Amino acid sequence: KLLILCCSRPENNCTGCMSIIIRPATAEDKEFIITSVIEAEKSGSDVVSYCAIFSITEEEFKELLGEILDEGIEGHELYIPNFLIAEMDNEKAATISTWLEKENGIASNIIKSNLLLFFLDRDKILNATPSLSLMNEVNITREEKTLQLECVYTVPKFRGHGLTRQLIDEAIKLKQEAGFTFNKVQVIVLKNNQNALNAYRKAGFTIIQEKQCTDKAILSLLPCDTKVLMERKIYTE
């Protein structure tokens, strides 16, 4: 566990120090992870892309996430050991999922697609074909042997304490200590999510790629028609 003391001074009046603990996620964090994944998916809107694509309710999506997390398949974001949890004053405040893309030779999108095929009804998969084709127009390929970030979420009342950057820095450190070799970190963000873009810029990321879908039907599947790839270089001595 990483213990940090955070001193908040709104309007120059110190409110006292708050303890921040960053730790690996466990099975007991599953419900918090599910909530965080859904809120991260919404990107400040009411649109959950998985629900729109596969014509499922948010409750059904929660059940689907639970099944995928319980399956325990590594190599993509929906794997509990890939998550870090930040706690502030004994409350779960933020989370992030990180993994090294194609570390085991299989792309994360292939792993996740196979899991969706396994758990979703065949008819839902077939009916989703037009939506999946549309989503492919904004698809950004994840770079092999690059540390990837996903499912980044901070509970609203804990925002403003730099938890995203602290989680990213801790994730990088832990992966390096575990012997993983990488020289960059990447995250895919919807362009309309200015709060996320600003948080990543403060954490040292820059935009290196954009992909836009010109078909406005994409807005029924995503909160925005453009995805951006942001990157942070890792310099080692």
mmCIF file of C-alpha atoms in Angstrom:
data_model
loop_
_atom_site.group_PDB
_atom_site.id
_atom_site.type_symbol
_atom_site.label_atom_id
_atom_site.label_comp_id
_atom_site.label_asym_id
_atom_site.label_seq_id
_atom_site.Cartn_x
_atom_site.Cartn_y
_atom_site.Cartn_z
ATOM 1 C CA LYS A 1 0.000 0.000 0.000
ATOM 2 C CA LEU A 2 1.130 3.538 -0.788
ATOM 3 C CA LEU A 3 0.208 6.099 1.865
ATOM 4 C CA ILE A 4 0.065 9.764 0.878
ATOM 5 C CA LEU A 5 -0.960 12.747 2.969
ATOM 6 C CA CYS A 6 -3.004 15.296 1.044
ATOM 7 C CA CYS A 7 -3.501 18.769 2.479
ATOM 8 C CA SER A 8 -6.414 20.665 0.927
ATOM 9 C CA ARG A 9 -6.459 24.460 1.115
ATOM 10 C CA PRO A 10 -9.596 25.794 -0.584
ATOM 11 C CA GLU A 11 -9.462 29.577 -0.666
ATOM 12 C CA ASN A 12 -6.177 29.422 1.278
ATOM 13 C CA ASN A 13 -7.859 27.954 4.353
ATOM 14 C CA CYS A 14 -6.316 24.626 5.298
ATOM 15 C CA THR A 15 -8.916 21.954 6.039
ATOM 16 C CA GLY A 16 -6.396 19.497 7.405
ATOM 17 C CA CYS A 17 -4.584 16.515 5.993
ATOM 18 C CA MET A 18 -6.402 13.556 4.495
ATOM 19 C CA SER A 19 -4.783 10.173 4.099
ATOM 20 C CA ILE A 20 -4.696 8.613 0.638
ATOM 21 C CA ILE A 21 -3.994 4.914 0.291
ATOM 22 C CA ILE A 22 -3.359 3.358 -3.126
ATOM 23 C CA ARG A 23 -3.591 -0.428 -3.184
ATOM 24 C CA PRO A 24 -4.206 -3.318 -5.596
ATOM 25 C CA ALA A 25 -7.851 -4.245 -6.073
ATOM 26 C CA THR A 26 -9.286 -7.477 -4.695
ATOM 27 C CA ALA A 27 -12.469 -9.434 -5.366
ATOM 28 C CA GLU A 28 -14.113 -7.424 -2.580
ATOM 29 C CA ASP A 29 -13.799 -4.311 -4.774
ATOM 30 C CA LYS A 30 -15.876 -5.831 -7.594
ATOM 31 C CA GLU A 31 -18.979 -3.674 -7.071
ATOM 32 C CA PHE A 32 -16.907 -0.470 -6.910
ATOM 33 C CA ILE A 33 -15.077 -1.507 -10.075
ATOM 34 C CA ILE A 34 -18.364 -2.195 -11.882
ATOM 35 C CA THR A 35 -19.730 1.223 -10.894
ATOM 36 C CA SER A 36 -16.463 2.891 -11.957
ATOM 37 C CA VAL A 37 -16.408 1.150 -15.344
ATOM 38 C CA ILE A 38 -19.957 2.293 -16.090
ATOM 39 C CA GLU A 39 -19.313 5.890 -15.014
ATOM 40 C CA ALA A 40 -16.082 5.970 -17.039
ATOM 41 C CA GLU A 41 -18.031 4.647 -20.043
ATOM 42 C CA LYS A 42 -20.613 7.418 -19.709
ATOM 43 C CA SER A 43 -17.873 10.052 -19.953
ATOM 44 C CA GLY A 44 -20.073 12.660 -18.290
ATOM 45 C CA SER A 45 -23.186 11.711 -20.309
ATOM 46 C CA ASP A 46 -26.046 9.216 -19.967
ATOM 47 C CA VAL A 47 -24.769 7.034 -22.825
ATOM 48 C CA VAL A 48 -23.288 3.620 -22.026
ATOM 49 C CA SER A 49 -21.861 2.351 -25.315
ATOM 50 C CA TYR A 50 -22.137 -1.361 -24.469
ATOM 51 C CA CYS A 51 -25.834 -0.927 -23.638
ATOM 52 C CA ALA A 52 -26.496 0.927 -26.893
ATOM 53 C CA ILE A 53 -24.488 -1.466 -29.060
ATOM 54 C CA PHE A 54 -25.912 -4.720 -27.687
ATOM 55 C CA SER A 55 -29.397 -3.446 -26.754
ATOM 56 C CA ILE A 56 -29.069 -4.291 -23.079
ATOM 57 C CA THR A 57 -30.094 -2.371 -19.973
ATOM 58 C CA GLU A 58 -27.617 -0.879 -17.531
ATOM 59 C CA GLU A 59 -28.575 -3.604 -15.033
ATOM 60 C CA GLU A 60 -27.842 -6.274 -17.634
ATOM 61 C CA PHE A 61 -24.520 -4.595 -18.350
ATOM 62 C CA LYS A 62 -23.672 -4.690 -14.631
ATOM 63 C CA GLU A 63 -24.366 -8.432 -14.618
ATOM 64 C CA LEU A 64 -22.222 -8.863 -17.737
ATOM 65 C CA LEU A 65 -19.330 -6.958 -16.146
ATOM 66 C CA GLY A 66 -19.609 -9.104 -13.028
ATOM 67 C CA GLU A 67 -19.428 -12.301 -15.105
ATOM 68 C CA ILE A 68 -16.393 -11.060 -17.050
ATOM 69 C CA LEU A 69 -14.594 -9.953 -13.878
ATOM 70 C CA ASP A 70 -15.366 -13.293 -12.198
ATOM 71 C CA GLU A 71 -13.956 -15.160 -15.210
ATOM 72 C CA GLY A 72 -10.513 -13.772 -14.351
ATOM 73 C CA ILE A 73 -9.003 -13.596 -17.847
ATOM 74 C CA GLU A 74 -5.944 -11.348 -17.983
ATOM 75 C CA GLY A 75 -4.618 -9.241 -20.871
ATOM 76 C CA HIS A 76 -7.322 -6.573 -20.951
ATOM 77 C CA GLU A 77 -8.876 -3.958 -18.693
ATOM 78 C CA LEU A 78 -11.660 -6.043 -17.130
ATOM 79 C CA TYR A 79 -9.377 -8.154 -14.933
ATOM 80 C CA ILE A 80 -9.507 -7.366 -11.223
ATOM 81 C CA PRO A 81 -5.727 -7.677 -10.557
ATOM 82 C CA ASN A 82 -5.135 -4.961 -13.186
ATOM 83 C CA PHE A 83 -6.990 -2.404 -11.046
ATOM 84 C CA LEU A 84 -5.597 -0.066 -8.419
ATOM 85 C CA ILE A 85 -7.892 1.528 -5.845
ATOM 86 C CA ALA A 86 -7.299 4.902 -4.193
ATOM 87 C CA GLU A 87 -8.902 5.411 -0.795
ATOM 88 C CA MET A 88 -9.313 8.726 0.995
ATOM 89 C CA ASP A 89 -10.040 8.612 4.706
ATOM 90 C CA ASN A 90 -11.092 4.948 4.426
ATOM 91 C CA GLU A 91 -13.494 5.510 1.505
ATOM 92 C CA LYS A 92 -12.985 4.189 -2.011
ATOM 93 C CA ALA A 93 -12.324 7.319 -4.018
ATOM 94 C CA ALA A 94 -10.861 6.399 -7.417
ATOM 95 C CA THR A 95 -9.675 3.549 -9.576
ATOM 96 C CA ILE A 96 -7.680 2.733 -12.701
ATOM 97 C CA SER A 97 -6.969 -0.389 -14.751
ATOM 98 C CA THR A 98 -3.570 -0.868 -16.410
ATOM 99 C CA TRP A 99 -2.014 -3.657 -18.470
ATOM 100 C CA LEU A 100 0.785 -4.196 -20.970
ATOM 101 C CA GLU A 101 -0.814 -4.608 -24.397
ATOM 102 C CA LYS A 102 -0.218 -8.025 -26.038
ATOM 103 C CA GLU A 103 2.085 -9.098 -23.224
ATOM 104 C CA ASN A 104 0.886 -12.658 -23.832
ATOM 105 C CA GLY A 105 0.673 -12.246 -27.596
ATOM 106 C CA ILE A 106 -3.086 -11.588 -27.846
ATOM 107 C CA ALA A 107 -4.583 -8.132 -28.371
ATOM 108 C CA SER A 108 -6.847 -6.899 -25.576
ATOM 109 C CA ASN A 109 -9.749 -6.237 -27.962
ATOM 110 C CA ILE A 110 -9.640 -9.886 -29.113
ATOM 111 C CA ILE A 111 -9.765 -11.127 -25.522
ATOM 112 C CA LYS A 112 -12.649 -8.822 -24.648
ATOM 113 C CA SER A 113 -14.547 -9.701 -27.858
ATOM 114 C CA ASN A 114 -14.286 -13.419 -27.065
ATOM 115 C CA LEU A 115 -15.623 -12.806 -23.558
ATOM 116 C CA LEU A 116 -18.576 -10.841 -24.944
ATOM 117 C CA LEU A 117 -19.283 -13.636 -27.435
ATOM 118 C CA PHE A 118 -19.232 -16.154 -24.591
ATOM 119 C CA PHE A 119 -21.564 -14.292 -22.226
ATOM 120 C CA LEU A 120 -23.974 -12.492 -24.591
ATOM 121 C CA ASP A 121 -26.842 -14.114 -26.481
ATOM 122 C CA ARG A 122 -26.064 -14.924 -30.105
ATOM 123 C CA ASP A 123 -28.950 -12.758 -31.321
ATOM 124 C CA LYS A 124 -27.616 -9.723 -29.475
ATOM 125 C CA ILE A 125 -24.228 -10.192 -31.136
ATOM 126 C CA LEU A 126 -25.785 -10.542 -34.609
ATOM 127 C CA ASN A 127 -28.068 -7.547 -34.129
ATOM 128 C CA ALA A 128 -25.097 -5.460 -32.997
ATOM 129 C CA THR A 129 -23.218 -5.900 -36.301
ATOM 130 C CA PRO A 130 -24.186 -2.483 -37.799
ATOM 131 C CA SER A 131 -23.313 -0.707 -34.540
ATOM 132 C CA LEU A 132 -19.981 -2.523 -34.275
ATOM 133 C CA SER A 133 -19.141 -1.494 -37.856
ATOM 134 C CA LEU A 134 -19.878 2.118 -36.933
ATOM 135 C CA MET A 135 -17.740 1.864 -33.784
ATOM 136 C CA ASN A 136 -14.884 0.536 -35.874
ATOM 137 C CA GLU A 137 -14.615 3.956 -37.555
ATOM 138 C CA VAL A 138 -13.360 5.472 -34.282
ATOM 139 C CA ASN A 139 -11.359 2.452 -33.212
ATOM 140 C CA ILE A 140 -7.768 3.223 -32.217
ATOM 141 C CA THR A 141 -5.385 0.272 -32.219
ATOM 142 C CA ARG A 142 -3.535 -0.194 -28.945
ATOM 143 C CA GLU A 143 0.233 -0.330 -29.345
ATOM 144 C CA GLU A 144 1.977 -3.572 -28.447
ATOM 145 C CA LYS A 145 4.153 -3.658 -25.302
ATOM 146 C CA THR A 146 2.765 -0.271 -24.239
ATOM 147 C CA LEU A 147 1.224 0.319 -20.821
ATOM 148 C CA GLN A 148 -2.477 0.968 -21.360
ATOM 149 C CA LEU A 149 -4.881 2.847 -19.086
ATOM 150 C CA GLU A 150 -8.630 2.261 -18.916
ATOM 151 C CA CYS A 151 -11.610 2.482 -16.549
ATOM 152 C CA VAL A 152 -10.202 5.645 -14.938
ATOM 153 C CA TYR A 153 -12.740 7.110 -12.531
ATOM 154 C CA THR A 154 -12.836 9.359 -9.472
ATOM 155 C CA VAL A 155 -15.900 9.661 -7.240
ATOM 156 C CA PRO A 156 -17.156 13.278 -7.641
ATOM 157 C CA LYS A 157 -16.665 14.330 -4.012
ATOM 158 C CA PHE A 158 -13.009 13.265 -4.156
ATOM 159 C CA ARG A 159 -12.090 15.139 -7.322
ATOM 160 C CA GLY A 160 -9.495 17.901 -7.212
ATOM 161 C CA HIS A 161 -6.896 15.960 -5.214
ATOM 162 C CA GLY A 162 -4.835 14.708 -8.151
ATOM 163 C CA LEU A 163 -5.884 11.078 -7.662
ATOM 164 C CA THR A 164 -5.692 10.258 -11.381
ATOM 165 C CA ARG A 165 -2.037 11.285 -11.580
ATOM 166 C CA GLN A 166 -1.190 9.489 -8.340
ATOM 167 C CA LEU A 167 -2.838 6.290 -9.600
ATOM 168 C CA ILE A 168 -0.999 6.521 -12.929
ATOM 169 C CA ASP A 169 2.374 7.129 -11.263
ATOM 170 C CA GLU A 170 1.832 4.245 -8.855
ATOM 171 C CA ALA A 171 0.739 1.930 -11.685
ATOM 172 C CA ILE A 172 3.904 2.752 -13.648
ATOM 173 C CA LYS A 173 6.088 2.155 -10.600
ATOM 174 C CA LEU A 174 4.453 -1.174 -9.742
ATOM 175 C CA LYS A 175 4.703 -2.461 -13.306
ATOM 176 C CA GLN A 176 8.378 -1.510 -13.460
ATOM 177 C CA GLU A 177 9.069 -3.136 -10.097
ATOM 178 C CA ALA A 178 7.357 -6.289 -11.396
ATOM 179 C CA GLY A 179 9.870 -6.415 -14.259
ATOM 180 C CA PHE A 180 7.700 -5.142 -17.124
ATOM 181 C CA THR A 181 9.565 -3.184 -19.807
ATOM 182 C CA PHE A 182 7.840 -0.297 -21.587
ATOM 183 C CA ASN A 183 8.745 3.232 -22.664
ATOM 184 C CA LYS A 184 5.327 4.840 -22.985
ATOM 185 C CA VAL A 185 1.877 4.922 -21.439
ATOM 186 C CA GLN A 186 -1.256 5.425 -23.528
ATOM 187 C CA VAL A 187 -4.919 6.169 -22.888
ATOM 188 C CA ILE A 188 -7.878 6.505 -25.263
ATOM 189 C CA VAL A 189 -10.310 9.303 -24.379
ATOM 190 C CA LEU A 190 -13.467 10.761 -25.899
ATOM 191 C CA LYS A 191 -12.699 14.247 -27.168
ATOM 192 C CA ASN A 192 -15.683 15.827 -25.401
ATOM 193 C CA ASN A 193 -14.409 14.768 -21.977
ATOM 194 C CA GLN A 194 -12.486 17.937 -21.159
ATOM 195 C CA ASN A 195 -12.056 17.043 -17.494
ATOM 196 C CA ALA A 196 -10.282 13.820 -18.451
ATOM 197 C CA LEU A 197 -8.192 15.526 -21.130
ATOM 198 C CA ASN A 198 -7.059 18.167 -18.651
ATOM 199 C CA ALA A 199 -6.259 15.556 -15.993
ATOM 200 C CA TYR A 200 -4.101 13.585 -18.430
ATOM 201 C CA ARG A 201 -2.326 16.721 -19.635
ATOM 202 C CA LYS A 202 -1.450 17.528 -16.025
ATOM 203 C CA ALA A 203 -0.150 13.962 -15.725
ATOM 204 C CA GLY A 204 2.230 14.510 -18.650
ATOM 205 C CA PHE A 205 0.174 13.191 -21.573
ATOM 206 C CA THR A 206 -0.157 14.738 -25.031
ATOM 207 C CA ILE A 207 -2.594 13.973 -27.869
ATOM 208 C CA ILE A 208 -0.924 12.015 -30.673
ATOM 209 C CA GLN A 209 -3.912 10.764 -32.696
ATOM 210 C CA GLU A 210 -7.597 11.505 -33.336
ATOM 211 C CA LYS A 211 -10.257 9.397 -35.079
ATOM 212 C CA GLN A 212 -13.655 10.805 -35.973
ATOM 213 C CA CYS A 213 -16.812 9.167 -37.311
ATOM 214 C CA THR A 214 -18.645 11.420 -39.760
ATOM 215 C CA ASP A 215 -21.872 9.422 -39.477
ATOM 216 C CA LYS A 216 -23.930 11.186 -36.800
ATOM 217 C CA ALA A 217 -25.550 7.855 -35.910
ATOM 218 C CA ILE A 218 -22.430 7.274 -33.808
ATOM 219 C CA LEU A 219 -23.887 9.693 -31.263
ATOM 220 C CA SER A 220 -26.484 7.073 -30.353
ATOM 221 C CA LEU A 221 -23.607 4.783 -29.332
ATOM 222 C CA LEU A 222 -21.074 7.224 -27.883
ATOM 223 C CA PRO A 223 -21.276 10.612 -26.130
ATOM 224 C CA CYS A 224 -18.945 12.047 -28.796
ATOM 225 C CA ASP A 225 -18.009 11.327 -32.433
ATOM 226 C CA THR A 226 -14.232 11.555 -31.863
ATOM 227 C CA LYS A 227 -11.730 9.509 -29.874
ATOM 228 C CA VAL A 228 -8.216 10.699 -29.099
ATOM 229 C CA LEU A 229 -5.093 8.775 -28.193
ATOM 230 C CA MET A 230 -2.943 10.397 -25.525
ATOM 231 C CA GLU A 231 0.583 9.325 -24.687
ATOM 232 C CA ARG A 232 3.181 9.860 -22.003
ATOM 233 C CA LYS A 233 6.801 8.910 -22.567
ATOM 234 C CA ILE A 234 8.625 6.983 -19.870
ATOM 235 C CA TYR A 235 12.260 7.982 -19.541
ATOM 236 C CA THR A 236 14.655 5.561 -17.875
ATOM 237 C CA GLU A 237 18.279 6.109 -16.990
#
